[in-house]
């Protein structure tokens, strides 16, 4: 079964977009499942009904929205990109906006599902508005004016609770329930229709406007994400190599000390005696991985500089300049991989 | 797991089959949605028609929009429609073809909902119970018109005390359900006949144009997907090299300091690590980056991709697609002239 999970994850992660969509879908399903598992319990008291229902309708969506943002790794990436000093790399507000929009859109799906399911189910609406039912139209209208308002409210507040409802002489309970549920379902479907229409308009109309800017923002936000991951991987690799070399030096120094017969075990800094022992076979490879950064101060300086002063998006002046190499006039298309092999066949 | 993977691969093999897969998925979701929805007719005079018709029409509209949203090709179509012509002519026939294929697939889920609702009958009974002619049924002879209207409004609600166990209610309900199912089956039959005729008779008209349009609409979709993937690859390589550059620049800064401080003239670190540029310029890395290695170059590439797509001609004149392509044309000249072959 672990193999199956791994394959599913690999499939989802093959494409960053499909991974994010997968997470959205899972959260939407979780939201619907949560609602069905939740045991709605209307208080059936005049003042408390509205508060309880409003709470159930609004608090879980907020929680789900925040949860959606939290579970999205890109939030910390957005915050980092927003707050970093410009250094040698300018900040592009369009990229930040794109990242924020795409995260917010995905985080909004679960709350929308919760609100839609709540309205379509009808219990919440019934609980909230049972005191506002038009008794004169639905029930025995002639009896209603005779009742004082608090008494009427107390009576109607019990509509959602069948076992304690005692107002059948005034208004049949089923009639009120049907009426309120019908309105709730109509509202629910309208809400779903409006949200879908909005999403559709946003999605379809966007290519008519800022398509070029959109392509750029998409590319650079993906780039920032990948760069961060690769930096973390490189640092991990470095840390491993650092640790290995450190431990090897420690053992060598210990060995050296023992050979020289030092009893007080000053396994001091190795550099002076580093030349003496012959390093074992794998050590050269590990030292290469260190890329010349071999002490804590330098590593700290590197990490600080990564945050304070990111390198420019310009790989090395030794690369051929922009206009050379056949790219006359800003050539429209990079040669594909297959073409690169054609080159090599000549 | 292998079967699962093969299933997915089959569906992703062409954009058409991906769309068919999505369409099927949406239809299944519709069936599930309908069966789990709790129908609740209000059984009140004016609300019945609104509720019944609303439930017959609003969910299909939502499902239609969802079908358009879930289909990636609708976005590709709008992009193709709105892009500047650049080096590549726009063919309105292709856009029309894409539009019609997107619409056809998006219509599947709404039709499933409408047919289910009609065959089930509850919506129809709720919406039209007040419009039934009471003269058809003998039981209403001795009721006043307002009583009749009240009774008819409650027909959809079996458990209501006014109409419980009433043969008149059952009669009206049966009548309306029968009508609803008849309409449902007629619509199904008509749709299937229409689809069948459309499918069979299409080869009689303009088959070559149809084939061309299908090919190019598939091409546009695949090209967009491949461009996105290539950009992703490029971003990965760019990021990799950027990070390595950063480490290397830190190292060279250290070495520079070391050379200044170290009086003995020997750098503390044996030069086991080669100079950064050589390490990074391994052959495959460079080919991946395709000579695009700065922000301005990437921005320019992306703008040009949008504003001026390259011509559909792989044996194009030199200067547009890089130096070595002009005298190498192993494939057909993929202009709109499908019949012309170019020998190598």
Coordinates of N, CA and C in Angstrom, one line a residue, chain B residues 28-189:
Chain B
X28 N -21.1 11.9 -13.7 CA -21.2 11.0 -12.6 C -21.5 11.8 -11.3
X29 N -20.8 12.9 -11.2 CA -21.0 13.8 -10.1 C -22.4 14.4 -10.0
X30 N -22.9 14.7 -11.2 CA -24.3 15.2 -11.3 C -25.3 14.2 -10.8
X31 N -25.1 12.9 -11.2 CA -26.0 11.9 -10.7 C -26.0 11.8 -9.2
X32 N -24.8 11.8 -8.7 CA -24.6 11.7 -7.2 C -25.3 12.9 -6.5
X33 N -25.1 14.0 -7.1 CA -25.6 15.3 -6.6 C -27.1 15.2 -6.5
X34 N -27.7 14.8 -7.6 CA -29.2 14.7 -7.7 C -29.7 13.7 -6.7
X35 N -29.1 12.6 -6.6 CA -29.6 11.6 -5.7 C -29.4 12.0 -4.2
X36 N -28.4 12.8 -3.9 CA -28.2 13.2 -2.5 C -29.0 14.5 -2.2
X37 N -29.6 15.1 -3.2 CA -30.3 16.4 -2.9 C -31.6 16.1 -2.3
X38 N -32.0 16.8 -1.3 CA -33.2 16.5 -0.6 C -34.3 17.5 -1.1
X39 N -35.1 17.0 -2.0 CA -36.2 17.8 -2.7 C -37.2 18.2 -1.7
X40 N -37.6 19.4 -1.7 CA -38.5 19.9 -0.6 C -39.5 20.9 -1.2
X41 N -40.6 20.4 -1.8 CA -41.5 21.3 -2.4 C -42.3 22.1 -1.3
X42 N -42.4 23.4 -1.5 CA -43.0 24.2 -0.4 C -44.5 24.0 -0.3
X43 N -45.2 23.5 -1.3 CA -46.6 23.3 -1.3 C -47.4 24.5 -0.9
X44 N -47.0 25.6 -1.5 CA -47.7 26.9 -1.3 C -48.0 27.5 -2.7
X45 N -49.1 28.2 -2.9 CA -49.6 28.5 -4.2 C -48.6 29.1 -5.2
X46 N -47.9 30.2 -4.8 CA -47.1 30.8 -5.8 C -45.7 30.3 -5.8
X47 N -45.3 29.7 -4.7 CA -43.9 29.2 -4.5 C -43.6 28.0 -5.3
X48 N -44.6 27.1 -5.5 CA -44.4 25.9 -6.1 C -43.8 26.0 -7.5
X49 N -44.4 26.8 -8.3 CA -43.9 26.9 -9.7 C -42.4 27.5 -9.7
X50 N -42.2 28.5 -8.8 CA -40.9 29.0 -8.8 C -39.8 28.0 -8.4
X51 N -40.2 27.3 -7.3 CA -39.2 26.3 -6.8 C -39.0 25.2 -7.8
X52 N -40.1 24.7 -8.3 CA -39.9 23.5 -9.3 C -39.1 23.9 -10.5
X53 N -39.5 25.0 -11.1 CA -38.8 25.4 -12.3 C -37.4 25.9 -12.0
X54 N -37.2 26.5 -10.8 CA -35.9 26.9 -10.4 C -35.0 25.7 -10.3
X55 N -35.5 24.7 -9.7 CA -34.7 23.5 -9.5 C -34.4 22.8 -10.8
X56 N -35.3 23.0 -11.8 CA -35.1 22.3 -13.0 C -34.0 23.1 -13.9
X57 N -33.9 24.4 -13.6 CA -33.0 25.2 -14.5 C -31.7 25.7 -13.9
X58 N -31.8 26.1 -12.6 CA -30.6 26.7 -12.0 C -29.4 25.7 -11.9
X59 N -29.6 24.5 -11.3 CA -28.5 23.6 -11.3 C -27.9 23.2 -12.6
X60 N -28.7 23.0 -13.7 CA -28.1 22.8 -15.0 C -27.2 23.9 -15.4
X61 N -27.6 25.2 -15.1 CA -26.8 26.3 -15.5 C -25.5 26.3 -14.8
X62 N -25.6 26.0 -13.5 CA -24.3 25.9 -12.7 C -23.4 24.8 -13.2
X63 N -24.0 23.7 -13.5 CA -23.2 22.5 -14.0 C -22.6 22.9 -15.4
X64 N -23.3 23.6 -16.2 CA -22.8 24.0 -17.5 C -21.5 24.9 -17.3
X65 N -21.7 25.9 -16.4 CA -20.5 26.8 -16.1 C -19.4 26.0 -15.5
X66 N -19.7 25.0 -14.6 CA -18.6 24.1 -14.1 C -17.9 23.4 -15.2
X67 N -18.7 22.9 -16.1 CA -18.2 22.1 -17.2 C -17.2 23.0 -18.1
X68 N -17.6 24.3 -18.2 CA -16.7 25.2 -19.0 C -15.5 25.5 -18.1
X69 N -15.6 25.6 -16.8 CA -14.5 25.9 -16.0 C -13.5 24.7 -15.9
X70 N -14.1 23.5 -15.8 CA -13.2 22.4 -15.6 C -12.4 22.1 -16.9
X71 N -12.9 22.6 -18.0 CA -12.3 22.2 -19.3 C -11.2 23.2 -19.6
X72 N -9.9 22.7 -19.6 CA -8.8 23.6 -19.9 C -8.9 24.2 -21.3
X73 N -9.6 23.5 -22.2 CA -9.5 24.0 -23.5 C -10.3 25.3 -23.7
X74 N -11.2 25.6 -22.8 CA -12.0 26.8 -23.0 C -11.0 28.0 -22.8
X75 N -10.1 27.9 -21.8 CA -9.1 29.0 -21.6 C -8.2 29.1 -22.8
X76 N -7.8 27.9 -23.3 CA -6.9 27.9 -24.5 C -7.6 28.5 -25.7
X77 N -8.9 28.3 -25.8 CA -9.7 28.8 -26.9 C -9.7 30.4 -26.8
X78 N -10.0 30.9 -25.6 CA -10.1 32.3 -25.5 C -8.7 33.0 -25.7
X79 N -7.7 32.3 -25.3 CA -6.3 32.8 -25.5 C -6.1 32.8 -27.0
X80 N -6.4 31.8 -27.7 CA -6.2 31.7 -29.2 C -7.0 32.8 -29.9
X81 N -8.2 33.1 -29.3 CA -9.1 34.1 -30.0 C -8.5 35.5 -29.8
X82 N -7.9 35.7 -28.6 CA -7.6 37.1 -28.3 C -6.1 37.4 -28.6
X83 N -5.3 36.4 -29.0 CA -3.9 36.8 -29.2 C -3.7 37.6 -30.4
X84 N -2.6 38.4 -30.4 CA -2.3 39.2 -31.6 C -1.8 38.2 -32.7
X85 N -2.0 38.5 -33.9 CA -1.7 37.6 -35.0 C -0.2 37.2 -35.1
X86 N 0.7 38.2 -34.9 CA 2.1 37.9 -35.0 C 2.5 37.2 -36.2
X87 N 3.4 36.2 -36.1 CA 3.8 35.5 -37.3 C 2.9 34.4 -37.7
X88 N 1.9 34.2 -36.9 CA 1.0 33.0 -37.2 C -0.4 33.5 -37.4
X89 N -0.9 33.2 -38.6 CA -2.3 33.6 -38.9 C -3.3 33.0 -38.0
X90 N -4.4 33.7 -37.8 CA -5.4 33.1 -37.0 C -6.5 32.5 -37.9
X91 N -6.9 31.3 -37.6 CA -7.9 30.7 -38.4 C -9.2 30.6 -37.6
X92 N -10.2 31.4 -38.0 CA -11.5 31.4 -37.3 C -12.2 30.0 -37.2
X93 N -11.9 29.2 -38.3 CA -12.5 27.9 -38.3 C -12.1 27.0 -37.1
X94 N -10.8 27.1 -36.7 CA -10.3 26.4 -35.6 C -10.9 26.8 -34.3
X95 N -11.0 28.2 -34.2 CA -11.7 28.7 -33.0 C -13.1 28.2 -32.9
X96 N -13.8 28.2 -34.0 CA -15.2 27.8 -34.0 C -15.2 26.3 -33.6
X97 N -14.3 25.5 -34.1 CA -14.3 24.1 -33.8 C -14.1 23.9 -32.3
X98 N -13.1 24.6 -31.8 CA -12.8 24.4 -30.4 C -14.0 24.8 -29.5
X99 N -14.6 26.0 -29.9 CA -15.8 26.4 -29.2 C -16.9 25.4 -29.2
X100 N -17.2 24.8 -30.4 CA -18.3 23.8 -30.4 C -17.9 22.6 -29.6
X101 N -16.7 22.2 -29.7 CA -16.4 21.0 -28.9 C -16.4 21.2 -27.4
X102 N -16.0 22.4 -27.0 CA -16.1 22.8 -25.6 C -17.6 22.8 -25.1
X103 N -18.4 23.4 -26.0 CA -19.8 23.6 -25.6 C -20.5 22.2 -25.5
X104 N -20.2 21.4 -26.5 CA -20.9 20.1 -26.5 C -20.5 19.3 -25.2
X105 N -19.2 19.3 -24.9 CA -18.9 18.6 -23.7 C -19.5 19.2 -22.4
X106 N -19.5 20.5 -22.4 CA -20.1 21.2 -21.2 C -21.6 21.0 -21.1
X107 N -22.2 20.6 -22.2 CA -23.7 20.4 -22.1 C -24.1 19.0 -21.5
X108 N -23.1 18.1 -21.4 CA -23.5 16.8 -21.0 C -24.1 16.7 -19.6
X109 N -23.4 17.4 -18.6 CA -23.8 17.3 -17.2 C -25.2 18.0 -17.0
X110 N -25.4 19.2 -17.6 CA -26.8 19.8 -17.4 C -27.9 18.9 -18.0
X111 N -27.6 18.3 -19.1 CA -28.6 17.4 -19.7 C -28.9 16.2 -18.8
X112 N -27.9 15.7 -18.2 CA -28.1 14.6 -17.3 C -29.0 15.0 -16.2
X113 N -28.7 16.2 -15.6 CA -29.6 16.6 -14.5 C -31.0 16.8 -15.0
X114 N -31.2 17.5 -16.1 CA -32.6 17.7 -16.6 C -33.3 16.4 -16.8
X115 N -32.6 15.5 -17.5 CA -33.3 14.2 -17.7 C -33.6 13.5 -16.5
X116 N -32.7 13.5 -15.5 CA -33.0 12.8 -14.3 C -34.2 13.4 -13.6
X117 N -34.2 14.8 -13.6 CA -35.3 15.5 -12.9 C -36.6 15.1 -13.6
X118 N -36.6 15.1 -14.9 CA -37.9 14.8 -15.6 C -38.3 13.4 -15.4
X119 N -37.4 12.4 -15.5 CA -37.7 11.0 -15.3 C -38.2 10.7 -13.9
X120 N -37.6 11.5 -12.9 CA -38.0 11.3 -11.5 C -39.3 11.8 -11.3
X121 N -39.6 13.0 -11.8 CA -41.0 13.6 -11.8 C -41.3 14.5 -10.6
X122 N -40.4 14.6 -9.6 CA -40.8 15.4 -8.4 C -40.8 16.9 -8.8
X123 N -39.9 17.3 -9.6 CA -39.8 18.8 -10.0 C -41.1 19.2 -10.8
X124 N -41.4 18.3 -11.7 CA -42.5 18.6 -12.6 C -43.8 18.6 -11.8
X125 N -44.0 17.7 -10.9 CA -45.2 17.6 -10.0 C -45.3 18.9 -9.2
X126 N -44.2 19.3 -8.6 CA -44.2 20.5 -7.8 C -44.5 21.7 -8.6
X127 N -43.9 21.8 -9.8 CA -44.0 23.1 -10.5 C -45.4 23.2 -11.1
X128 N -46.0 22.1 -11.6 CA -47.3 22.2 -12.3 C -48.5 21.7 -11.7
X129 N -48.4 21.5 -10.3 CA -49.6 20.9 -9.7 C -50.7 22.0 -9.7
X130 N -50.4 23.3 -9.6 CA -51.4 24.3 -9.6 C -52.0 24.5 -10.9
X131 N -51.3 24.1 -12.0 CA -51.8 24.4 -13.3 C -52.7 23.3 -13.9
X132 N -52.9 22.3 -13.1 CA -53.7 21.2 -13.6 C -55.2 21.6 -13.7
X133 N -55.8 21.1 -14.8 CA -57.2 21.5 -15.0 C -58.1 20.6 -14.1
X134 N -58.8 21.2 -13.1 CA -59.5 20.3 -12.2 C -60.7 19.6 -12.8
X135 N -61.1 20.0 -14.0 CA -62.3 19.3 -14.6 C -61.9 17.9 -15.1
X136 N -60.6 17.7 -15.2 CA -60.3 16.3 -15.6 C -60.5 15.3 -14.6
X137 N -60.6 15.7 -13.3 CA -60.7 14.8 -12.2 C -62.1 15.0 -11.5
X138 N -62.8 13.9 -11.4 CA -64.1 14.0 -10.8 C -64.2 14.4 -9.4
X139 N -63.1 14.2 -8.6 CA -63.2 14.4 -7.2 C -63.3 15.9 -6.8
X140 N -63.1 16.8 -7.8 CA -63.1 18.2 -7.4 C -64.4 18.8 -7.7
X141 N -65.4 18.0 -8.1 CA -66.7 18.6 -8.5 C -67.4 19.5 -7.4
X142 N -67.3 19.0 -6.2 CA -68.0 19.7 -5.1 C -67.1 20.5 -4.2
X143 N -66.0 21.1 -4.8 CA -65.2 22.0 -4.0 C -65.1 23.4 -4.7
X144 N -65.1 24.4 -3.8 CA -65.0 25.8 -4.4 C -63.6 26.0 -5.0
X145 N -63.6 26.9 -6.0 CA -62.3 27.1 -6.7 C -61.1 27.4 -5.7
X146 N -61.3 28.2 -4.7 CA -60.2 28.4 -3.8 C -59.7 27.2 -3.1
X147 N -60.7 26.4 -2.7 CA -60.4 25.1 -2.1 C -59.6 24.2 -3.0
X148 N -60.1 24.2 -4.3 CA -59.4 23.4 -5.3 C -57.9 23.8 -5.4
X149 N -57.7 25.2 -5.5 CA -56.4 25.7 -5.6 C -55.5 25.3 -4.4
X150 N -56.1 25.4 -3.2 CA -55.3 25.0 -2.0 C -55.0 23.5 -2.0
X151 N -56.0 22.7 -2.4 CA -55.7 21.3 -2.5 C -54.6 21.0 -3.5
X152 N -54.7 21.6 -4.7 CA -53.8 21.3 -5.7 C -52.4 21.7 -5.3
X153 N -52.3 22.8 -4.6 CA -51.0 23.3 -4.1 C -50.3 22.2 -3.2
X154 N -51.1 21.5 -2.5 CA -50.6 20.5 -1.5 C -50.3 19.1 -2.1
X155 N -50.7 19.0 -3.4 CA -50.5 17.6 -4.0 C -49.1 17.1 -3.9
X156 N -48.1 17.9 -4.1 CA -46.7 17.3 -4.0 C -46.3 16.8 -2.6
X157 N -47.0 17.3 -1.6 CA -46.6 16.9 -0.3 C -47.5 15.7 0.2
X158 N -47.0 14.5 0.2 CA -47.8 13.4 0.5 C -48.3 13.4 2.0
X159 N -47.4 13.9 2.9 CA -47.7 13.7 4.3 C -48.6 14.9 4.9
X160 N -48.9 15.9 4.0 CA -49.7 17.0 4.6 C -51.1 16.5 5.0
X161 N -51.6 17.0 6.1 CA -52.8 16.5 6.7 C -54.0 16.7 5.7
X162 N -54.0 17.8 4.9 CA -55.1 18.0 4.1 C -55.3 17.0 3.0
X163 N -54.2 16.5 2.5 CA -54.2 15.6 1.3 C -53.8 14.2 1.6
X164 N -53.6 13.9 2.9 CA -53.1 12.5 3.2 C -54.1 11.5 2.8
X165 N -53.7 10.4 2.2 CA -54.5 9.3 1.8 C -55.7 9.7 0.9
X166 N -55.5 10.8 0.1 CA -56.7 11.2 -0.7 C -56.5 10.7 -2.1
X167 N -57.5 10.0 -2.6 CA -57.4 9.4 -4.0 C -57.2 10.5 -5.0
X168 N -57.8 11.7 -4.8 CA -57.7 12.8 -5.7 C -56.2 13.2 -5.8
X169 N -55.5 13.3 -4.7 CA -54.1 13.7 -4.7 C -53.3 12.6 -5.5
X170 N -53.6 11.4 -5.3 CA -52.8 10.3 -6.0 C -53.1 10.4 -7.5
X171 N -54.4 10.7 -7.9 CA -54.7 10.8 -9.3 C -53.9 12.0 -9.9
X172 N -53.9 13.1 -9.3 CA -53.2 14.3 -9.9 C -51.7 14.0 -10.0
X173 N -51.2 13.4 -8.9 CA -49.8 13.1 -8.8 C -49.4 12.2 -9.9
X174 N -50.2 11.1 -10.1 CA -49.9 10.1 -11.1 C -49.9 10.7 -12.5
X175 N -50.9 11.6 -12.7 CA -51.1 12.2 -14.0 C -49.8 13.1 -14.3
X176 N -49.4 13.9 -13.4 CA -48.3 14.7 -13.6 C -47.0 14.0 -13.8
X177 N -46.8 12.9 -13.0 CA -45.6 12.1 -13.2 C -45.6 11.5 -14.5
X178 N -46.7 11.0 -15.0 CA -46.7 10.3 -16.3 C -46.4 11.3 -17.4
X179 N -46.9 12.5 -17.2 CA -46.6 13.5 -18.2 C -45.1 13.9 -18.2
X180 N -44.6 14.0 -17.0 CA -43.1 14.3 -16.8 C -42.3 13.2 -17.4
X181 N -42.6 12.0 -17.2 CA -41.8 10.9 -17.7 C -41.9 10.8 -19.2
X182 N -43.1 11.1 -19.7 CA -43.2 11.1 -21.2 C -42.3 12.2 -21.8
X183 N -42.4 13.3 -21.2 CA -41.5 14.4 -21.7 C -40.0 14.0 -21.6
X184 N -39.7 13.4 -20.5 CA -38.3 13.1 -20.3 C -37.8 12.1 -21.3
X185 N -38.6 11.0 -21.5 CA -38.2 10.0 -22.5 C -38.2 10.6 -23.9
X186 N -39.1 11.5 -24.2 CA -39.1 12.1 -25.6 C -37.8 12.9 -25.8
X187 N -37.5 13.7 -24.8 CA -36.3 14.5 -24.9 C -35.1 13.6 -25.1
X188 N -35.0 12.5 -24.3 CA -33.9 11.6 -24.4 C -33.8 11.0 -25.8
X189 N -34.9 10.6 -26.3 CA -35.0 10.0 -27.6 C -34.5 11.0 -28.7

